[in-house]
Amino acid sequence: MKRSSLIYGFNPHALCSVGQDFVPVCITPRELGRVGVPARKVERVMQELSRLVQADPTLDEPSVLLGLALQIAAQLL
């Protein structure tokens, strides 16, 4: 097996989040899809939103989170 296929064969972000508990946020993946977040990015965007809400609980409002979700999705590859 080639080394590059081993490196690109798994999601490195999944390894960073092992053992972490994510706080549920007040928006759903369906709402993220409605505002234009691609389905492949929804899980990662939800994780990042959860981290932001854990750091600053005042961000836990749907309108704020949807705006942040669009910015996060634009930054992801």
PDB file of N, CA, C and O in Angstrom:
ATOM      1  N   MET A   1       0.859  -1.175   0.000  1.00  0.00           N
ATOM      2  CA  MET A   1       0.000   0.000   0.000  1.00  0.00           C
ATOM      3  C   MET A   1       0.902   1.233   0.000  1.00  0.00           C
ATOM      4  O   MET A   1       1.891   1.305   0.700  1.00  0.00           O
ATOM      5  N   LYS A   2       0.510   2.192  -0.792  1.00  0.00           N
ATOM      6  CA  LYS A   2       1.276   3.420  -0.875  1.00  0.00           C
ATOM      7  C   LYS A   2       1.056   4.266   0.375  1.00  0.00           C
ATOM      8  O   LYS A   2       0.002   4.240   0.980  1.00  0.00           O
ATOM      9  N   ARG A   3       2.063   5.013   0.742  1.00  0.00           N
ATOM     10  CA  ARG A   3       1.982   5.846   1.933  1.00  0.00           C
ATOM     11  C   ARG A   3       0.908   6.931   1.793  1.00  0.00           C
ATOM     12  O   ARG A   3       0.186   7.232   2.724  1.00  0.00           O
ATOM     13  N   SER A   4       0.772   7.512   0.605  1.00  0.00           N
ATOM     14  CA  SER A   4      -0.217   8.580   0.423  1.00  0.00           C
ATOM     15  C   SER A   4      -1.640   8.082   0.618  1.00  0.00           C
ATOM     16  O   SER A   4      -2.480   8.790   1.141  1.00  0.00           O
ATOM     17  N   SER A   5      -1.912   6.850   0.226  1.00  0.00           N
ATOM     18  CA  SER A   5      -3.265   6.329   0.430  1.00  0.00           C
ATOM     19  C   SER A   5      -3.533   6.079   1.910  1.00  0.00           C
ATOM     20  O   SER A   5      -4.656   6.196   2.362  1.00  0.00           O
ATOM     21  N   LEU A   6      -2.498   5.779   2.665  1.00  0.00           N
ATOM     22  CA  LEU A   6      -2.666   5.617   4.103  1.00  0.00           C
ATOM     23  C   LEU A   6      -2.932   6.967   4.761  1.00  0.00           C
ATOM     24  O   LEU A   6      -3.812   7.097   5.599  1.00  0.00           O
ATOM     25  N   ILE A   7      -2.203   7.982   4.347  1.00  0.00           N
ATOM     26  CA  ILE A   7      -2.371   9.309   4.928  1.00  0.00           C
ATOM     27  C   ILE A   7      -3.744   9.879   4.612  1.00  0.00           C
ATOM     28  O   ILE A   7      -4.410  10.431   5.468  1.00  0.00           O
ATOM     29  N   TYR A   8      -4.184   9.747   3.382  1.00  0.00           N
ATOM     30  CA  TYR A   8      -5.454  10.331   2.980  1.00  0.00           C
ATOM     31  C   TYR A   8      -6.629   9.383   3.170  1.00  0.00           C
ATOM     32  O   TYR A   8      -7.735   9.683   2.795  1.00  0.00           O
ATOM     33  N   GLY A   9      -6.391   8.251   3.801  1.00  0.00           N
ATOM     34  CA  GLY A   9      -7.441   7.266   3.970  1.00  0.00           C
ATOM     35  C   GLY A   9      -8.349   7.504   5.162  1.00  0.00           C
ATOM     36  O   GLY A   9      -9.332   6.817   5.334  1.00  0.00           O
ATOM     37  N   PHE A  10      -8.044   8.482   6.010  1.00  0.00           N
ATOM     38  CA  PHE A  10      -8.891   8.754   7.161  1.00  0.00           C
ATOM     39  C   PHE A  10      -8.982  10.255   7.380  1.00  0.00           C
ATOM     40  O   PHE A  10      -8.206  11.028   6.848  1.00  0.00           O
ATOM     41  N   ASN A  11      -9.944  10.635   8.182  1.00  0.00           N
ATOM     42  CA  ASN A  11     -10.196  12.042   8.469  1.00  0.00           C
ATOM     43  C   ASN A  11      -9.369  12.456   9.682  1.00  0.00           C
ATOM     44  O   ASN A  11      -9.643  12.011  10.799  1.00  0.00           O
ATOM     45  N   PRO A  12      -8.351  13.319   9.531  1.00  0.00           N
ATOM     46  CA  PRO A  12      -7.527  13.689  10.677  1.00  0.00           C
ATOM     47  C   PRO A  12      -8.291  14.492  11.723  1.00  0.00           C
ATOM     48  O   PRO A  12      -7.938  14.474  12.893  1.00  0.00           O
ATOM     49  N   HIS A  13      -9.358  15.182  11.327  1.00  0.00           N
ATOM     50  CA  HIS A  13     -10.146  15.936  12.298  1.00  0.00           C
ATOM     51  C   HIS A  13     -10.899  15.010  13.242  1.00  0.00           C
ATOM     52  O   HIS A  13     -11.169  15.366  14.376  1.00  0.00           O
ATOM     53  N   ALA A  14     -11.235  13.831  12.774  1.00  0.00           N
ATOM     54  CA  ALA A  14     -11.911  12.867  13.632  1.00  0.00           C
ATOM     55  C   ALA A  14     -10.996  12.419  14.769  1.00  0.00           C
ATOM     56  O   ALA A  14     -11.451  12.166  15.881  1.00  0.00           O
ATOM     57  N   LEU A  15      -9.704  12.354  14.505  1.00  0.00           N
ATOM     58  CA  LEU A  15      -8.760  11.965  15.549  1.00  0.00           C
ATOM     59  C   LEU A  15      -8.617  13.045  16.612  1.00  0.00           C
ATOM     60  O   LEU A  15      -8.379  12.751  17.778  1.00  0.00           O
ATOM     61  N   CYS A  16      -8.771  14.294  16.229  1.00  0.00           N
ATOM     62  CA  CYS A  16      -8.642  15.401  17.188  1.00  0.00           C
ATOM     63  C   CYS A  16      -9.816  15.448  18.160  1.00  0.00           C
ATOM     64  O   CYS A  16      -9.683  15.956  19.261  1.00  0.00           O
ATOM     65  N   SER A  17     -10.967  14.950  17.747  1.00  0.00           N
ATOM     66  CA  SER A  17     -12.169  15.079  18.575  1.00  0.00           C
ATOM     67  C   SER A  17     -12.502  13.812  19.360  1.00  0.00           C
ATOM     68  O   SER A  17     -13.558  13.743  19.973  1.00  0.00           O
ATOM     69  N   VAL A  18     -11.608  12.830  19.373  1.00  0.00           N
ATOM     70  CA  VAL A  18     -11.864  11.586  20.102  1.00  0.00           C
ATOM     71  C   VAL A  18     -11.905  11.881  21.594  1.00  0.00           C
ATOM     72  O   VAL A  18     -11.034  12.542  22.139  1.00  0.00           O
ATOM     73  N   GLY A  19     -12.935  11.428  22.256  1.00  0.00           N
ATOM     74  CA  GLY A  19     -13.059  11.578  23.690  1.00  0.00           C
ATOM     75  C   GLY A  19     -13.630  12.904  24.155  1.00  0.00           C
ATOM     76  O   GLY A  19     -13.777  13.121  25.345  1.00  0.00           O
ATOM     77  N   GLN A  20     -13.965  13.791  23.232  1.00  0.00           N
ATOM     78  CA  GLN A  20     -14.532  15.077  23.623  1.00  0.00           C
ATOM     79  C   GLN A  20     -16.049  14.989  23.594  1.00  0.00           C
ATOM     80  O   GLN A  20     -16.630  14.366  22.718  1.00  0.00           O
ATOM     81  N   ASP A  21     -16.670  15.617  24.574  1.00  0.00           N
ATOM     82  CA  ASP A  21     -18.124  15.686  24.613  1.00  0.00           C
ATOM     83  C   ASP A  21     -18.562  16.995  23.988  1.00  0.00           C
ATOM     84  O   ASP A  21     -18.040  18.055  24.313  1.00  0.00           O
ATOM     85  N   PHE A  22     -19.527  16.894  23.079  1.00  0.00           N
ATOM     86  CA  PHE A  22     -20.022  18.081  22.408  1.00  0.00           C
ATOM     87  C   PHE A  22     -21.378  18.466  22.970  1.00  0.00           C
ATOM     88  O   PHE A  22     -22.258  17.626  23.133  1.00  0.00           O
ATOM     89  N   VAL A  23     -21.532  19.739  23.270  1.00  0.00           N
ATOM     90  CA  VAL A  23     -22.788  20.267  23.775  1.00  0.00           C
ATOM     91  C   VAL A  23     -23.754  20.395  22.602  1.00  0.00           C
ATOM     92  O   VAL A  23     -23.378  20.900  21.549  1.00  0.00           O
ATOM     93  N   PRO A  24     -24.994  19.938  22.743  1.00  0.00           N
ATOM     94  CA  PRO A  24     -25.945  20.104  21.641  1.00  0.00           C
ATOM     95  C   PRO A  24     -26.260  21.580  21.417  1.00  0.00           C
ATOM     96  O   PRO A  24     -26.395  22.353  22.364  1.00  0.00           O
ATOM     97  N   VAL A  25     -26.336  21.966  20.161  1.00  0.00           N
ATOM     98  CA  VAL A  25     -26.663  23.345  19.815  1.00  0.00           C
ATOM     99  C   VAL A  25     -28.125  23.422  19.392  1.00  0.00           C
ATOM    100  O   VAL A  25     -28.761  22.410  19.114  1.00  0.00           O
ATOM    101  N   CYS A  26     -28.651  24.633  19.337  1.00  0.00           N
ATOM    102  CA  CYS A  26     -30.088  24.816  19.113  1.00  0.00           C
ATOM    103  C   CYS A  26     -30.490  24.824  17.638  1.00  0.00           C
ATOM    104  O   CYS A  26     -31.610  25.201  17.316  1.00  0.00           O
ATOM    105  N   ILE A  27     -29.602  24.408  16.737  1.00  0.00           N
ATOM    106  CA  ILE A  27     -29.974  24.288  15.327  1.00  0.00           C
ATOM    107  C   ILE A  27     -29.764  22.848  14.885  1.00  0.00           C
ATOM    108  O   ILE A  27     -28.995  22.106  15.492  1.00  0.00           O
ATOM    109  N   THR A  28     -30.441  22.460  13.833  1.00  0.00           N
ATOM    110  CA  THR A  28     -30.383  21.089  13.347  1.00  0.00           C
ATOM    111  C   THR A  28     -29.590  21.030  12.045  1.00  0.00           C
ATOM    112  O   THR A  28     -29.420  22.041  11.366  1.00  0.00           O
ATOM    113  N   PRO A  29     -29.119  19.842  11.687  1.00  0.00           N
ATOM    114  CA  PRO A  29     -28.443  19.693  10.398  1.00  0.00           C
ATOM    115  C   PRO A  29     -29.348  20.085   9.212  1.00  0.00           C
ATOM    116  O   PRO A  29     -28.864  20.600   8.211  1.00  0.00           O
ATOM    117  N   ARG A  30     -30.631  19.877   9.349  1.00  0.00           N
ATOM    118  CA  ARG A  30     -31.558  20.255   8.277  1.00  0.00           C
ATOM    119  C   ARG A  30     -31.559  21.777   8.072  1.00  0.00           C
ATOM    120  O   ARG A  30     -31.589  22.265   6.951  1.00  0.00           O
ATOM    121  N   GLU A  31     -31.515  22.523   9.176  1.00  0.00           N
ATOM    122  CA  GLU A  31     -31.459  23.986   9.067  1.00  0.00           C
ATOM    123  C   GLU A  31     -30.149  24.443   8.425  1.00  0.00           C
ATOM    124  O   GLU A  31     -30.136  25.401   7.649  1.00  0.00           O
ATOM    125  N   LEU A  32     -29.058  23.744   8.725  1.00  0.00           N
ATOM    126  CA  LEU A  32     -27.787  24.071   8.089  1.00  0.00           C
ATOM    127  C   LEU A  32     -27.859  23.838   6.580  1.00  0.00           C
ATOM    128  O   LEU A  32     -27.323  24.619   5.803  1.00  0.00           O
ATOM    129  N   GLY A  33     -28.525  22.772   6.188  1.00  0.00           N
ATOM    130  CA  GLY A  33     -28.700  22.506   4.767  1.00  0.00           C
ATOM    131  C   GLY A  33     -29.535  23.569   4.078  1.00  0.00           C
ATOM    132  O   GLY A  33     -29.278  23.937   2.928  1.00  0.00           O
ATOM    133  N   ARG A  34     -30.528  24.072   4.771  1.00  0.00           N
ATOM    134  CA  ARG A  34     -31.384  25.116   4.191  1.00  0.00           C
ATOM    135  C   ARG A  34     -30.633  26.415   3.924  1.00  0.00           C
ATOM    136  O   ARG A  34     -30.942  27.129   2.984  1.00  0.00           O
ATOM    137  N   VAL A  35     -29.666  26.739   4.776  1.00  0.00           N
ATOM    138  CA  VAL A  35     -28.921  27.987   4.577  1.00  0.00           C
ATOM    139  C   VAL A  35     -27.741  27.814   3.626  1.00  0.00           C
ATOM    140  O   VAL A  35     -27.061  28.786   3.321  1.00  0.00           O
ATOM    141  N   GLY A  36     -27.494  26.586   3.178  1.00  0.00           N
ATOM    142  CA  GLY A  36     -26.484  26.386   2.148  1.00  0.00           C
ATOM    143  C   GLY A  36     -25.219  25.670   2.574  1.00  0.00           C
ATOM    144  O   GLY A  36     -24.255  25.642   1.819  1.00  0.00           O
ATOM    145  N   VAL A  37     -25.190  25.077   3.750  1.00  0.00           N
ATOM    146  CA  VAL A  37     -24.018  24.310   4.172  1.00  0.00           C
ATOM    147  C   VAL A  37     -24.086  22.940   3.495  1.00  0.00           C
ATOM    148  O   VAL A  37     -25.085  22.241   3.633  1.00  0.00           O
ATOM    149  N   PRO A  38     -23.043  22.541   2.748  1.00  0.00           N
ATOM    150  CA  PRO A  38     -23.061  21.239   2.080  1.00  0.00           C
ATOM    151  C   PRO A  38     -23.158  20.083   3.079  1.00  0.00           C
ATOM    152  O   PRO A  38     -22.649  20.173   4.200  1.00  0.00           O
ATOM    153  N   ALA A  39     -23.784  19.013   2.666  1.00  0.00           N
ATOM    154  CA  ALA A  39     -24.006  17.862   3.555  1.00  0.00           C
ATOM    155  C   ALA A  39     -22.701  17.283   4.079  1.00  0.00           C
ATOM    156  O   ALA A  39     -22.637  16.817   5.216  1.00  0.00           O
ATOM    157  N   ARG A  40     -21.642  17.330   3.284  1.00  0.00           N
ATOM    158  CA  ARG A  40     -20.365  16.759   3.710  1.00  0.00           C
ATOM    159  C   ARG A  40     -19.701  17.577   4.822  1.00  0.00           C
ATOM    160  O   ARG A  40     -18.818  17.081   5.514  1.00  0.00           O
ATOM    161  N   LYS A  41     -20.125  18.830   4.991  1.00  0.00           N
ATOM    162  CA  LYS A  41     -19.528  19.702   6.000  1.00  0.00           C
ATOM    163  C   LYS A  41     -20.375  19.842   7.261  1.00  0.00           C
ATOM    164  O   LYS A  41     -19.929  20.428   8.238  1.00  0.00           O
ATOM    165  N   VAL A  42     -21.568  19.297   7.263  1.00  0.00           N
ATOM    166  CA  VAL A  42     -22.511  19.522   8.363  1.00  0.00           C
ATOM    167  C   VAL A  42     -21.965  19.022   9.692  1.00  0.00           C
ATOM    168  O   VAL A  42     -22.015  19.737  10.699  1.00  0.00           O
ATOM    169  N   GLU A  43     -21.412  17.821   9.729  1.00  0.00           N
ATOM    170  CA  GLU A  43     -20.928  17.255  10.996  1.00  0.00           C
ATOM    171  C   GLU A  43     -19.804  18.108  11.583  1.00  0.00           C
ATOM    172  O   GLU A  43     -19.796  18.421  12.776  1.00  0.00           O
ATOM    173  N   ARG A  44     -18.870  18.514  10.755  1.00  0.00           N
ATOM    174  CA  ARG A  44     -17.741  19.326  11.234  1.00  0.00           C
ATOM    175  C   ARG A  44     -18.209  20.712  11.685  1.00  0.00           C
ATOM    176  O   ARG A  44     -17.730  21.232  12.691  1.00  0.00           O
ATOM    177  N   VAL A  45     -19.159  21.293  10.961  1.00  0.00           N
ATOM    178  CA  VAL A  45     -19.698  22.598  11.341  1.00  0.00           C
ATOM    179  C   VAL A  45     -20.413  22.493  12.690  1.00  0.00           C
ATOM    180  O   VAL A  45     -20.253  23.364  13.551  1.00  0.00           O
ATOM    181  N   MET A  46     -21.168  21.418  12.887  1.00  0.00           N
ATOM    182  CA  MET A  46     -21.853  21.219  14.165  1.00  0.00           C
ATOM    183  C   MET A  46     -20.843  21.080  15.311  1.00  0.00           C
ATOM    184  O   MET A  46     -21.059  21.610  16.401  1.00  0.00           O
ATOM    185  N   GLN A  47     -19.722  20.397  15.080  1.00  0.00           N
ATOM    186  CA  GLN A  47     -18.691  20.268  16.107  1.00  0.00           C
ATOM    187  C   GLN A  47     -18.092  21.631  16.450  1.00  0.00           C
ATOM    188  O   GLN A  47     -17.889  21.946  17.623  1.00  0.00           O
ATOM    189  N   GLU A  48     -17.805  22.415  15.429  1.00  0.00           N
ATOM    190  CA  GLU A  48     -17.220  23.734  15.672  1.00  0.00           C
ATOM    191  C   GLU A  48     -18.211  24.655  16.394  1.00  0.00           C
ATOM    192  O   GLU A  48     -17.821  25.413  17.280  1.00  0.00           O
ATOM    193  N   LEU A  49     -19.471  24.591  16.018  1.00  0.00           N
ATOM    194  CA  LEU A  49     -20.482  25.399  16.701  1.00  0.00           C
ATOM    195  C   LEU A  49     -20.596  24.989  18.165  1.00  0.00           C
ATOM    196  O   LEU A  49     -20.748  25.834  19.047  1.00  0.00           O
ATOM    197  N   SER A  50     -20.511  23.697  18.423  1.00  0.00           N
ATOM    198  CA  SER A  50     -20.571  23.211  19.795  1.00  0.00           C
ATOM    199  C   SER A  50     -19.398  23.740  20.606  1.00  0.00           C
ATOM    200  O   SER A  50     -19.566  24.161  21.756  1.00  0.00           O
ATOM    201  N   ARG A  51     -18.212  23.740  20.011  1.00  0.00           N
ATOM    202  CA  ARG A  51     -17.039  24.276  20.715  1.00  0.00           C
ATOM    203  C   ARG A  51     -17.213  25.759  21.016  1.00  0.00           C
ATOM    204  O   ARG A  51     -16.832  26.236  22.083  1.00  0.00           O
ATOM    205  N   LEU A  52     -17.748  26.501  20.055  1.00  0.00           N
ATOM    206  CA  LEU A  52     -17.958  27.932  20.269  1.00  0.00           C
ATOM    207  C   LEU A  52     -18.968  28.189  21.384  1.00  0.00           C
ATOM    208  O   LEU A  52     -18.792  29.092  22.203  1.00  0.00           O
ATOM    209  N   VAL A  53     -20.040  27.398  21.415  1.00  0.00           N
ATOM    210  CA  VAL A  53     -21.065  27.569  22.456  1.00  0.00           C
ATOM    211  C   VAL A  53     -20.504  27.189  23.821  1.00  0.00           C
ATOM    212  O   VAL A  53     -20.833  27.823  24.825  1.00  0.00           O
ATOM    213  N   GLN A  54     -19.636  26.179  23.869  1.00  0.00           N
ATOM    214  CA  GLN A  54     -19.001  25.824  25.143  1.00  0.00           C
ATOM    215  C   GLN A  54     -18.121  26.957  25.645  1.00  0.00           C
ATOM    216  O   GLN A  54     -18.074  27.230  26.838  1.00  0.00           O
ATOM    217  N   ALA A  55     -17.435  27.626  24.736  1.00  0.00           N
ATOM    218  CA  ALA A  55     -16.547  28.718  25.126  1.00  0.00           C
ATOM    219  C   ALA A  55     -17.315  29.981  25.508  1.00  0.00           C
ATOM    220  O   ALA A  55     -16.911  30.707  26.409  1.00  0.00           O
ATOM    221  N   ASP A  56     -18.431  30.247  24.799  1.00  0.00           N
ATOM    222  CA  ASP A  56     -19.211  31.469  25.044  1.00  0.00           C
ATOM    223  C   ASP A  56     -20.697  31.141  24.941  1.00  0.00           C
ATOM    224  O   ASP A  56     -21.257  31.140  23.848  1.00  0.00           O
ATOM    225  N   PRO A  57     -21.366  30.848  26.053  1.00  0.00           N
ATOM    226  CA  PRO A  57     -22.780  30.451  26.023  1.00  0.00           C
ATOM    227  C   PRO A  57     -23.732  31.516  25.475  1.00  0.00           C
ATOM    228  O   PRO A  57     -24.858  31.202  25.113  1.00  0.00           O
ATOM    229  N   THR A  58     -23.303  32.757  25.378  1.00  0.00           N
ATOM    230  CA  THR A  58     -24.188  33.795  24.832  1.00  0.00           C
ATOM    231  C   THR A  58     -24.406  33.641  23.334  1.00  0.00           C
ATOM    232  O   THR A  58     -25.296  34.274  22.770  1.00  0.00           O
ATOM    233  N   LEU A  59     -23.614  32.806  22.672  1.00  0.00           N
ATOM    234  CA  LEU A  59     -23.762  32.580  21.226  1.00  0.00           C
ATOM    235  C   LEU A  59     -24.878  31.598  20.885  1.00  0.00           C
ATOM    236  O   LEU A  59     -25.140  31.361  19.717  1.00  0.00           O
ATOM    237  N   ASP A  60     -25.516  31.028  21.884  1.00  0.00           N
ATOM    238  CA  ASP A  60     -26.497  29.961  21.648  1.00  0.00           C
ATOM    239  C   ASP A  60     -27.857  30.518  21.240  1.00  0.00           C
ATOM    240  O   ASP A  60     -28.868  30.295  21.898  1.00  0.00           O
ATOM    241  N   GLU A  61     -27.893  31.234  20.132  1.00  0.00           N
ATOM    242  CA  GLU A  61     -29.128  31.732  19.528  1.00  0.00           C
ATOM    243  C   GLU A  61     -29.122  31.307  18.069  1.00  0.00           C
ATOM    244  O   GLU A  61     -28.091  31.361  17.406  1.00  0.00           O
ATOM    245  N   PRO A  62     -30.259  30.874  17.538  1.00  0.00           N
ATOM    246  CA  PRO A  62     -30.293  30.354  16.170  1.00  0.00           C
ATOM    247  C   PRO A  62     -29.761  31.328  15.118  1.00  0.00           C
ATOM    248  O   PRO A  62     -29.012  30.923  14.225  1.00  0.00           O
ATOM    249  N   SER A  63     -30.108  32.584  15.187  1.00  0.00           N
ATOM    250  CA  SER A  63     -29.661  33.522  14.156  1.00  0.00           C
ATOM    251  C   SER A  63     -28.147  33.712  14.193  1.00  0.00           C
ATOM    252  O   SER A  63     -27.492  33.790  13.151  1.00  0.00           O
ATOM    253  N   VAL A  64     -27.582  33.754  15.379  1.00  0.00           N
ATOM    254  CA  VAL A  64     -26.129  33.909  15.520  1.00  0.00           C
ATOM    255  C   VAL A  64     -25.422  32.653  15.021  1.00  0.00           C
ATOM    256  O   VAL A  64     -24.427  32.721  14.287  1.00  0.00           O
ATOM    257  N   LEU A  65     -25.936  31.490  15.405  1.00  0.00           N
ATOM    258  CA  LEU A  65     -25.297  30.235  15.028  1.00  0.00           C
ATOM    259  C   LEU A  65     -25.359  29.989  13.517  1.00  0.00           C
ATOM    260  O   LEU A  65     -24.411  29.452  12.946  1.00  0.00           O
ATOM    261  N   LEU A  66     -26.448  30.367  12.876  1.00  0.00           N
ATOM    262  CA  LEU A  66     -26.529  30.179  11.430  1.00  0.00           C
ATOM    263  C   LEU A  66     -25.521  31.058  10.702  1.00  0.00           C
ATOM    264  O   LEU A  66     -24.910  30.632   9.719  1.00  0.00           O
ATOM    265  N   GLY A  67     -25.333  32.277  11.175  1.00  0.00           N
ATOM    266  CA  GLY A  67     -24.310  33.141  10.584  1.00  0.00           C
ATOM    267  C   GLY A  67     -22.923  32.583  10.779  1.00  0.00           C
ATOM    268  O   GLY A  67     -22.099  32.600   9.853  1.00  0.00           O
ATOM    269  N   LEU A  68     -22.642  32.080  11.975  1.00  0.00           N
ATOM    270  CA  LEU A  68     -21.348  31.474  12.244  1.00  0.00           C
ATOM    271  C   LEU A  68     -21.146  30.207  11.423  1.00  0.00           C
ATOM    272  O   LEU A  68     -20.044  29.929  10.950  1.00  0.00           O
ATOM    273  N   ALA A  69     -22.218  29.431  11.239  1.00  0.00           N
ATOM    274  CA  ALA A  69     -22.132  28.194  10.461  1.00  0.00           C
ATOM    275  C   ALA A  69     -21.728  28.489   9.024  1.00  0.00           C
ATOM    276  O   ALA A  69     -20.907  27.749   8.453  1.00  0.00           O
ATOM    277  N   LEU A  70     -22.251  29.528   8.434  1.00  0.00           N
ATOM    278  CA  LEU A  70     -21.875  29.878   7.069  1.00  0.00           C
ATOM    279  C   LEU A  70     -20.412  30.276   6.987  1.00  0.00           C
ATOM    280  O   LEU A  70     -19.710  29.919   6.039  1.00  0.00           O
ATOM    281  N   GLN A  71     -19.931  31.005   7.977  1.00  0.00           N
ATOM    282  CA  GLN A  71     -18.525  31.407   7.995  1.00  0.00           C
ATOM    283  C   GLN A  71     -17.616  30.200   8.185  1.00  0.00           C
ATOM    284  O   GLN A  71     -16.563  30.088   7.543  1.00  0.00           O
ATOM    285  N   ILE A  72     -18.002  29.271   9.064  1.00  0.00           N
ATOM    286  CA  ILE A  72     -17.197  28.075   9.304  1.00  0.00           C
ATOM    287  C   ILE A  72     -17.176  27.213   8.048  1.00  0.00           C
ATOM    288  O   ILE A  72     -16.119  26.718   7.648  1.00  0.00           O
ATOM    289  N   ALA A  73     -18.319  27.019   7.411  1.00  0.00           N
ATOM    290  CA  ALA A  73     -18.382  26.182   6.207  1.00  0.00           C
ATOM    291  C   ALA A  73     -17.535  26.771   5.091  1.00  0.00           C
ATOM    292  O   ALA A  73     -16.934  26.027   4.303  1.00  0.00           O
ATOM    293  N   ALA A  74     -17.460  28.077   5.002  1.00  0.00           N
ATOM    294  CA  ALA A  74     -16.642  28.708   3.966  1.00  0.00           C
ATOM    295  C   ALA A  74     -15.155  28.462   4.213  1.00  0.00           C
ATOM    296  O   ALA A  74     -14.369  28.393   3.263  1.00  0.00           O
ATOM    297  N   GLN A  75     -14.762  28.293   5.472  1.00  0.00           N
ATOM    298  CA  GLN A  75     -13.360  28.074   5.804  1.00  0.00           C
ATOM    299  C   GLN A  75     -12.930  26.615   5.622  1.00  0.00           C
ATOM    300  O   GLN A  75     -11.748  26.338   5.407  1.00  0.00           O
ATOM    301  N   LEU A  76     -13.872  25.693   5.714  1.00  0.00           N
ATOM    302  CA  LEU A  76     -13.542  24.274   5.576  1.00  0.00           C
ATOM    303  C   LEU A  76     -13.291  23.927   4.121  1.00  0.00           C
ATOM    304  O   LEU A  76     -13.887  24.512   3.213  1.00  0.00           O
ATOM    305  N   LEU A  77     -12.431  22.948   3.898  1.00  0.00           N
ATOM    306  CA  LEU A  77     -12.145  22.508   2.531  1.00  0.00           C
ATOM    307  C   LEU A  77     -13.247  21.681   1.961  1.00  0.00           C
ATOM    308  O   LEU A  77     -13.989  21.036   2.555  1.00  0.00           O
TER     309      LEU A  77
END
